Coordinates of C-alpha atoms and ligand atoms in Angstrom, one line a residue:
M8 CA 69.0 45.8 -13.9
Q9 CA 72.4 47.1 -12.6
I10 CA 75.0 44.5 -13.0
Q11 CA 78.5 45.7 -11.9
E12 CA 81.8 44.4 -13.1
N13 CA 84.9 43.4 -11.2
I14 CA 83.6 44.3 -7.8
S15 CA 85.6 43.7 -4.5
L16 CA 83.8 41.2 -2.2
I17 CA 85.8 42.3 0.9
T18 CA 82.7 44.1 2.4
F19 CA 80.3 41.4 1.3
H20 CA 81.6 38.5 3.5
T21 CA 82.6 38.4 7.1
F22 CA 86.0 36.8 6.6
K23 CA 86.9 39.9 4.5
L24 CA 89.4 38.3 2.0
P25 CA 90.7 40.5 -0.8
V26 CA 88.8 38.8 -3.7
N27 CA 86.7 40.1 -6.6
A28 CA 83.5 39.0 -8.4
Q29 CA 83.6 39.2 -12.2
Y30 CA 80.0 40.4 -12.0
F31 CA 77.9 41.5 -9.1
I32 CA 74.2 42.5 -8.5
K33 CA 72.1 43.3 -5.5
V34 CA 68.6 42.1 -5.9
D35 CA 65.7 43.6 -4.0
T36 CA 62.7 42.4 -6.2
L37 CA 61.8 39.0 -7.6
D38 CA 61.8 40.5 -11.1
V39 CA 65.4 41.7 -10.8
L40 CA 66.3 38.3 -9.4
K41 CA 64.8 36.6 -12.4
D42 CA 66.6 39.0 -14.8
A43 CA 69.9 38.4 -13.1
L44 CA 69.4 34.6 -13.3
S45 CA 68.6 35.0 -17.1
F46 CA 71.7 37.1 -17.6
A47 CA 73.8 34.4 -16.0
K48 CA 72.2 31.7 -18.2
Q49 CA 72.6 33.7 -21.4
N50 CA 76.3 34.3 -20.7
A51 CA 77.0 30.8 -19.2
L52 CA 78.1 32.3 -15.9
R53 CA 78.5 30.5 -12.6
I54 CA 76.3 31.9 -9.9
L55 CA 77.0 32.6 -6.3
V56 CA 73.9 33.5 -4.2
L57 CA 75.1 35.6 -1.3
G58 CA 73.3 36.6 1.9
E59 CA 75.6 38.4 4.4
G60 CA 78.6 36.2 3.6
S61 CA 78.9 35.0 7.2
N62 CA 79.3 31.3 6.2
V63 CA 81.5 31.6 3.0
I64 CA 85.2 31.8 2.3
F65 CA 87.0 32.2 -0.9
C66 CA 90.1 30.5 -2.3
D67 CA 90.2 32.8 -5.3
N68 CA 88.3 35.5 -7.2
F69 CA 84.8 34.5 -8.2
P70 CA 84.6 34.0 -12.0
G71 CA 80.8 34.5 -12.5
L72 CA 77.9 36.5 -11.2
V73 CA 77.4 37.1 -7.5
I74 CA 73.8 37.7 -6.6
K75 CA 73.5 39.5 -3.3
I76 CA 70.0 38.9 -1.9
A77 CA 68.4 42.0 -0.5
L78 CA 64.6 41.0 -0.6
Q79 CA 63.1 42.8 2.4
G80 CA 59.7 42.5 4.2
Q81 CA 57.7 40.4 6.6
T82 CA 54.0 39.4 6.6
L83 CA 51.8 37.7 9.1
V84 CA 50.1 35.1 6.7
A85 CA 48.0 33.1 9.1
E86 CA 47.1 32.6 12.7
T87 CA 46.0 29.3 14.4
E88 CA 45.2 28.7 18.1
Q89 CA 48.8 27.7 18.7
Y90 CA 50.9 29.7 16.1
Y91 CA 51.5 33.0 14.4
Q92 CA 52.6 32.1 10.8
L93 CA 55.1 34.7 9.7
K94 CA 56.6 35.0 6.2
A95 CA 59.9 36.8 6.0
N96 CA 61.7 37.6 2.8
A97 CA 65.1 36.2 2.2
G98 CA 67.2 39.3 2.6
E99 CA 65.9 40.2 6.1
N100 CA 68.6 40.1 8.8
W101 CA 68.1 37.0 11.0
H102 CA 68.9 38.6 14.3
N103 CA 66.6 41.6 13.6
L104 CA 63.8 39.0 12.9
V105 CA 64.5 37.3 16.2
C106 CA 64.3 40.7 18.0
D107 CA 61.1 41.8 16.2
C108 CA 59.4 38.5 17.0
L109 CA 60.3 38.7 20.7
R110 CA 58.9 42.3 20.8
K111 CA 55.6 41.1 19.3
N112 CA 55.4 38.0 21.6
Y113 CA 55.9 35.6 18.7
F114 CA 58.0 32.9 20.5
G115 CA 60.4 30.2 19.5
L116 CA 63.5 32.1 18.2
E117 CA 65.0 33.2 21.5
N118 CA 67.8 30.6 21.5
L119 CA 68.8 31.5 17.9
T120 CA 69.6 35.1 18.8
L121 CA 72.8 36.8 17.4
I122 CA 73.3 34.3 14.6
P123 CA 74.7 36.4 11.8
G124 CA 73.2 36.3 8.3
T125 CA 70.0 36.4 6.4
V126 CA 66.7 34.7 6.7
G127 CA 67.2 33.1 3.2
A128 CA 70.4 31.4 4.2
A129 CA 69.0 30.0 7.5
P130 CA 67.4 26.9 5.9
V131 CA 70.5 26.1 3.9
Q132 CA 72.3 24.8 6.9
N133 CA 69.3 24.6 9.2
I134 CA 70.9 27.1 11.6
G135 CA 71.1 26.0 15.2
A136 CA 72.4 27.0 18.6
Y137 CA 71.8 26.4 22.3
G138 CA 69.5 23.4 21.7
V139 CA 67.2 24.8 19.0
E140 CA 67.4 24.7 15.2
L141 CA 65.5 26.4 12.5
A142 CA 63.6 23.2 11.7
D143 CA 61.8 23.5 15.2
V144 CA 59.9 26.5 14.0
F145 CA 59.9 26.1 10.2
H146 CA 56.7 25.8 8.2
S147 CA 57.8 26.2 4.5
L148 CA 59.8 28.3 2.1
T149 CA 59.6 29.6 -1.4
A150 CA 62.5 29.3 -3.8
V151 CA 63.1 30.2 -7.5
H152 CA 64.8 27.5 -9.7
R153 CA 68.0 29.0 -11.1
E154 CA 67.4 27.6 -14.6
T155 CA 63.6 27.5 -15.1
L156 CA 62.9 30.6 -13.0
E157 CA 59.9 28.7 -11.6
S158 CA 58.8 29.6 -8.0
I159 CA 58.4 26.4 -5.9
V160 CA 57.1 26.0 -2.3
F161 CA 59.1 23.5 -0.1
S162 CA 57.4 22.0 2.9
K163 CA 59.4 21.1 6.0
S164 CA 59.7 17.5 4.9
D165 CA 60.8 18.6 1.4
C166 CA 63.8 20.4 3.0
Q167 CA 65.1 17.2 4.6
F168 CA 66.6 19.1 7.5
G169 CA 69.4 17.4 9.5
Y170 CA 72.1 18.5 11.9
R171 CA 73.3 21.8 10.2
D172 CA 72.1 20.3 6.9
S173 CA 69.3 20.4 4.4
V174 CA 68.5 19.3 0.8
F175 CA 69.9 22.7 -0.3
K176 CA 73.4 21.5 0.8
Q177 CA 72.9 18.1 -0.7
Q178 CA 70.8 17.0 -3.8
L179 CA 69.6 20.5 -4.6
R180 CA 72.9 22.3 -3.9
E181 CA 73.3 25.4 -6.1
Q182 CA 69.9 24.8 -7.8
F183 CA 67.5 27.2 -6.1
V184 CA 67.4 30.7 -4.7
I185 CA 65.4 30.9 -1.5
T186 CA 63.2 34.0 -1.7
S187 CA 61.1 33.7 1.5
V188 CA 60.8 31.6 4.6
T189 CA 57.6 31.0 6.6
L190 CA 57.8 30.2 10.3
N191 CA 55.3 28.8 12.9
L192 CA 55.9 31.0 16.0
Y193 CA 54.4 30.0 19.3
K194 CA 51.7 32.1 20.9
D195 CA 52.6 30.7 24.3
P196 CA 56.3 30.5 25.3
V197 CA 58.0 27.2 24.8
L198 CA 61.2 27.3 26.8
E199 CA 64.2 25.2 25.6
T200 CA 66.7 25.3 28.4
S201 CA 68.4 21.9 28.2
Y202 CA 71.6 23.0 26.5
A203 CA 74.3 22.7 29.2
G204 CA 75.9 26.2 29.0
L205 CA 72.5 27.9 28.9
N206 CA 71.1 25.7 31.7
K207 CA 74.0 26.4 34.0
K208 CA 73.7 30.2 33.5
L209 CA 70.0 30.2 34.1
R210 CA 70.4 28.2 37.3
E211 CA 73.0 30.6 38.5
L212 CA 70.6 33.5 37.9
N213 CA 67.7 31.8 39.7
Q214 CA 65.1 34.0 38.1
T215 CA 61.7 33.1 36.5
I216 CA 62.6 31.8 33.1
T217 CA 60.9 33.7 30.2
P218 CA 61.7 33.9 26.5
K219 CA 63.2 37.4 27.1
L220 CA 65.6 35.9 29.8
I221 CA 66.7 33.2 27.4
F222 CA 67.3 35.8 24.7
E223 CA 69.3 37.9 27.1
V224 CA 71.4 34.9 28.5
V225 CA 72.1 33.5 25.0
S226 CA 73.1 37.0 23.8
Q227 CA 75.4 37.4 26.8
L228 CA 77.0 33.9 26.3
R229 CA 77.6 34.5 22.6
Q230 CA 79.1 38.0 23.2
Q231 CA 81.5 36.6 25.8
K232 CA 82.6 33.6 23.6
L233 CA 82.5 34.8 20.0
P234 CA 84.4 37.6 18.4
D235 CA 82.1 40.1 16.6
P236 CA 82.7 39.8 12.9
Q237 CA 82.3 43.6 12.6
V238 CA 85.3 44.0 14.8
L239 CA 87.4 40.9 13.9
A240 CA 86.8 39.2 10.6
N241 CA 85.6 35.6 11.1
V242 CA 82.9 33.1 10.0
G243 CA 82.0 31.6 13.4
S244 CA 82.8 27.9 13.8
F245 CA 85.4 27.0 11.2
F246 CA 85.2 23.2 11.4
K247 CA 82.4 20.8 11.9
N248 CA 82.3 18.7 15.0
P249 CA 83.6 15.3 13.7
I250 CA 81.5 12.2 14.1
I251 CA 83.5 9.1 14.8
S252 CA 82.7 5.4 15.5
V253 CA 82.3 4.0 19.0
E254 CA 85.4 1.9 18.4
Q255 CA 87.6 4.8 17.5
F256 CA 86.3 6.8 20.4
A257 CA 87.1 3.8 22.8
R258 CA 90.7 3.7 21.4
L259 CA 91.2 7.5 21.8
S260 CA 89.7 7.6 25.3
V261 CA 92.6 5.4 26.5
N262 CA 95.0 8.3 25.9
Y263 CA 92.5 11.1 26.2
P264 CA 90.0 10.2 29.0
D265 CA 88.9 13.8 29.2
M266 CA 87.9 14.0 25.5
S267 CA 84.8 16.2 25.1
H268 CA 82.1 14.2 23.4
F269 CA 78.4 13.8 22.8
R270 CA 76.0 11.2 21.4
G271 CA 76.1 11.5 17.6
P272 CA 73.8 10.2 14.9
S273 CA 73.3 6.5 14.3
G274 CA 74.9 5.5 17.6
Q275 CA 78.2 7.2 16.7
V276 CA 80.1 9.7 18.8
K277 CA 80.3 13.5 18.2
I278 CA 83.6 15.0 19.3
S279 CA 84.1 18.7 20.0
A280 CA 86.3 20.1 17.3
A281 CA 87.2 23.0 19.6
W282 CA 88.5 20.5 22.2
L283 CA 90.7 18.8 19.6
I284 CA 92.2 22.1 18.5
E285 CA 92.7 23.3 22.1
K286 CA 94.2 20.0 23.2
S287 CA 96.7 20.2 20.3
G288 CA 98.0 23.4 21.7
L289 CA 96.8 25.4 18.7
K290 CA 94.5 27.9 20.4
G291 CA 96.0 31.4 19.9
Y292 CA 98.4 30.2 17.2
E293 CA 98.7 32.7 14.3
K294 CA 100.6 33.0 11.1
N295 CA 100.4 35.3 8.0
H296 CA 97.5 37.3 9.4
V297 CA 95.3 34.3 10.2
S298 CA 94.8 33.3 13.9
I299 CA 93.0 30.6 15.8
T300 CA 91.4 33.0 18.3
K301 CA 92.2 32.9 22.0
Q302 CA 88.5 33.5 22.7
H303 CA 87.3 30.3 20.9
A304 CA 89.5 27.6 19.4
L305 CA 86.9 26.9 16.7
V306 CA 87.0 30.4 15.3
L307 CA 89.7 31.5 12.8
A308 CA 90.1 35.2 12.3
N309 CA 91.7 37.5 9.7
D310 CA 93.5 40.5 11.2
G311 CA 92.7 42.5 8.0
K312 CA 95.6 41.4 5.9
A313 CA 95.0 37.7 5.3
T314 CA 94.8 36.3 1.8
P315 CA 93.2 33.1 0.5
K316 CA 96.7 31.6 0.4
S317 CA 97.4 32.3 4.0
L318 CA 94.0 31.1 5.1
F319 CA 94.3 27.8 3.2
E320 CA 97.8 27.2 4.6
M321 CA 96.3 27.6 8.1
I322 CA 93.4 25.2 7.3
D323 CA 95.9 22.7 6.0
Y324 CA 98.1 23.1 9.1
I325 CA 95.2 22.5 11.5
Q326 CA 93.8 19.6 9.6
T327 CA 97.2 17.9 9.4
T328 CA 97.9 18.4 13.1
I329 CA 94.6 17.0 14.2
L330 CA 94.9 14.1 11.8
E331 CA 98.4 13.2 13.1
K332 CA 97.4 13.5 16.7
F333 CA 93.9 12.0 16.8
Q334 CA 93.5 10.3 13.4
I335 CA 90.4 12.5 12.9
S336 CA 89.7 14.5 9.7
L337 CA 88.4 17.9 10.4
E338 CA 86.0 19.2 7.8
V339 CA 85.6 22.9 7.0
E340 CA 82.1 24.2 7.9
P341 CA 81.7 27.4 5.7
F342 CA 81.1 27.0 2.0
I343 CA 84.3 27.4 -0.1
Y344 CA 84.1 29.3 -3.4
P345 CA 84.7 29.4 -6.3
Ligands
FAD27 P1 76.0 33.3 3.3 O1 77.3 33.1 4.0 O2 75.9 34.5 2.4 O3 75.7 32.0 2.4 C1 75.9 30.8 3.0 C2 75.5 29.7 2.0 O4 74.1 29.8 1.7 C3 76.1 29.9 0.6 O5 76.3 28.7 0.0 C4 75.0 30.7 -0.2 O6 75.1 30.4 -1.6 C5 73.8 30.1 0.4 N1 72.7 31.0 0.4 C6 72.6 32.2 1.0 N2 71.4 32.8 0.8 C7 70.7 32.0 0.0 C8 69.4 32.1 -0.6 N3 68.6 33.1 -0.4 N4 69.0 31.0 -1.4 C9 69.8 30.0 -1.6 N5 71.1 29.8 -1.1 C10 71.5 30.9 -0.3 N6 75.5 29.2 12.2 C11 74.7 28.4 12.9 O7 74.0 27.5 12.4 N7 74.6 28.6 14.3 C12 75.4 29.5 14.9 O8 75.3 29.7 16.1 C13 76.2 30.3 14.2 N8 77.0 31.3 14.7 C14 77.8 32.1 14.0 C15 78.6 33.0 14.6 C16 79.4 33.9 13.9 C17 80.2 34.9 14.6 C18 79.4 33.7 12.5 C19 80.3 34.7 11.6 C20 78.7 32.8 11.8 C21 77.9 31.9 12.6 N9 77.1 30.9 12.0 C22 76.3 30.1 12.7 C23 77.1 30.7 10.5 C24 76.2 31.7 9.7 O9 75.8 32.7 10.6 C25 74.9 31.0 9.2 O10 75.3 29.9 8.4 C26 74.0 31.9 8.4 O11 72.8 31.3 8.1 C27 74.7 32.4 7.1 O12 73.9 33.4 6.6 P2 74.4 34.4 5.4 O13 73.3 35.2 4.9 O14 75.6 35.1 5.9 O15 74.8 33.3 4.3
NAP28 P1 79.8 24.9 23.7 O1 78.6 25.2 24.5 O2 81.1 25.3 24.2 O3 79.9 23.4 23.2 C1 80.9 22.9 22.4 C2 80.3 22.0 21.4 O4 79.7 20.9 22.1 C3 79.3 22.6 20.5 O5 79.7 22.6 19.2 C4 78.0 21.8 20.7 O6 77.5 21.2 19.5 C5 78.5 20.6 21.5 N1 77.5 20.3 22.5 C6 77.3 21.0 23.7 N2 76.3 20.4 24.4 C7 75.8 19.4 23.7 C8 74.8 18.4 23.8 N3 74.1 18.4 24.9 N4 74.6 17.5 22.9 C9 75.3 17.6 21.7 N5 76.3 18.5 21.5 C10 76.6 19.4 22.5 O7 79.6 25.6 22.2 P2 79.8 27.0 21.7 O8 80.9 27.0 20.7 O9 79.9 28.1 22.8 O10 78.5 27.3 20.9 C11 77.3 27.4 21.5 C12 76.1 27.2 20.5 O11 76.2 28.1 19.5 C13 76.3 25.8 19.9 O12 75.0 25.3 19.7 C14 76.9 26.1 18.6 O13 76.5 25.1 17.6 C15 76.4 27.4 18.2 N6 77.4 28.2 17.4 C16 77.6 27.9 16.1 C17 78.5 28.6 15.3 C18 78.6 28.3 13.9 O14 79.3 29.0 13.2 N7 78.1 27.2 13.3 C19 79.3 29.5 15.9 C20 79.1 29.8 17.3 C21 78.2 29.1 18.0 P3 76.4 21.9 18.6 O15 77.3 22.7 17.8 O16 75.8 20.8 17.9 O17 75.5 22.7 19.5

């Protein structure tokens, strides 16, 4: 087992902050994973399980062991009349999996193209985009308990998937390492085209809709709207879309009749966080190497010299501005460490 000490995390997360891990290990087998978990337990170290770091930010150095998941491989485990059941190990790149599946005519992942990160992280926040979420194709996952090292299978209902949410963000947060995910992929195309932006583009194209066309259109939309983290350091959407009461929405609509909103859970209203930021005149604002990108108001970026301090000052500035203007608290979407 090769545990390294005092390792820079700058290349291991897409916001590229200059922070270090006290200890770091890349795990590519289950045995190495279990050895690493035992090492952390023996030395009473905090653990951070890291995929590709596309949904994490740091407020400081990480005082503990960072376990970078590099478990590779895919297996077709079963086939029914309706589905191919594919098991992918946690370190596989999500977008590569989407491309492989489309090539093999295993359908259902087309709308989820170009989401950065690993397969193992996908269930943590039930990744979703353009009207589809992981839960729609999910069968089960296997995870190792961080303390007991026992491997446990979680069914779909065990995962308690919600909107960008799962049991791994709630009751079981920081307790398991997901080692593989099994998906039910359709043999016949199931075309999900209801998402407004996607639907509009497909109607303009006026072509026969196929999974490949959806894949191409979603890829195009994403490339137009989102800065590539390889080029400009970012973590995608920085704030969650806030959910407010119908009463608060009614009060705000008097002054802001054009407020972008959708039906939220339990009869509440979901507001577009991007709209709130844009309406506050913050789009394009930058300070101390952190910017609210001109491309997308929900995406913050690091020009290469940002620090945890400058990022957290920007977060505070945005949250305070939105609170004062709309009486809405914006919640940060990526996980904050340590
Ligand atoms: P990391 O950032 O490394 O980890 C995220 C969290 O999951 C951490 O708490 C980590 O401890 C935990 N974790 C990671 N791997 C495991 C594991 N194997 N076992 C247990 N816990 C684990 N998300 C969407 O839902 N939809 C989008 O459309 C979308 N678009 C994005 C666009 C951009 C440009 C970027 C940068 C991000 C976007 N995201 C989106 C967020 C991100 O891609 C997803 O959350 C992704 O699943 C994170 O994967 P990761 O491997 O980078 O996870
Ligand atoms: P968009 O199409 O400009 O829409 C803005 C927001 O409105 C999105 O957050 C979306 O919520 C919401 N929305 C749109 N249509 C909706 C509907 N019919 N019902 C409920 N909510 C609706 O969004 P975008 O920023 O370009 O992103 C496109 C898709 O990619 C979205 O699904 C978004 O979640 C996803 N994405 C996610 C991240 C991330 O880091 N998490 C980053 C980039 C893109 P939803 O977010 O609930 O879809």
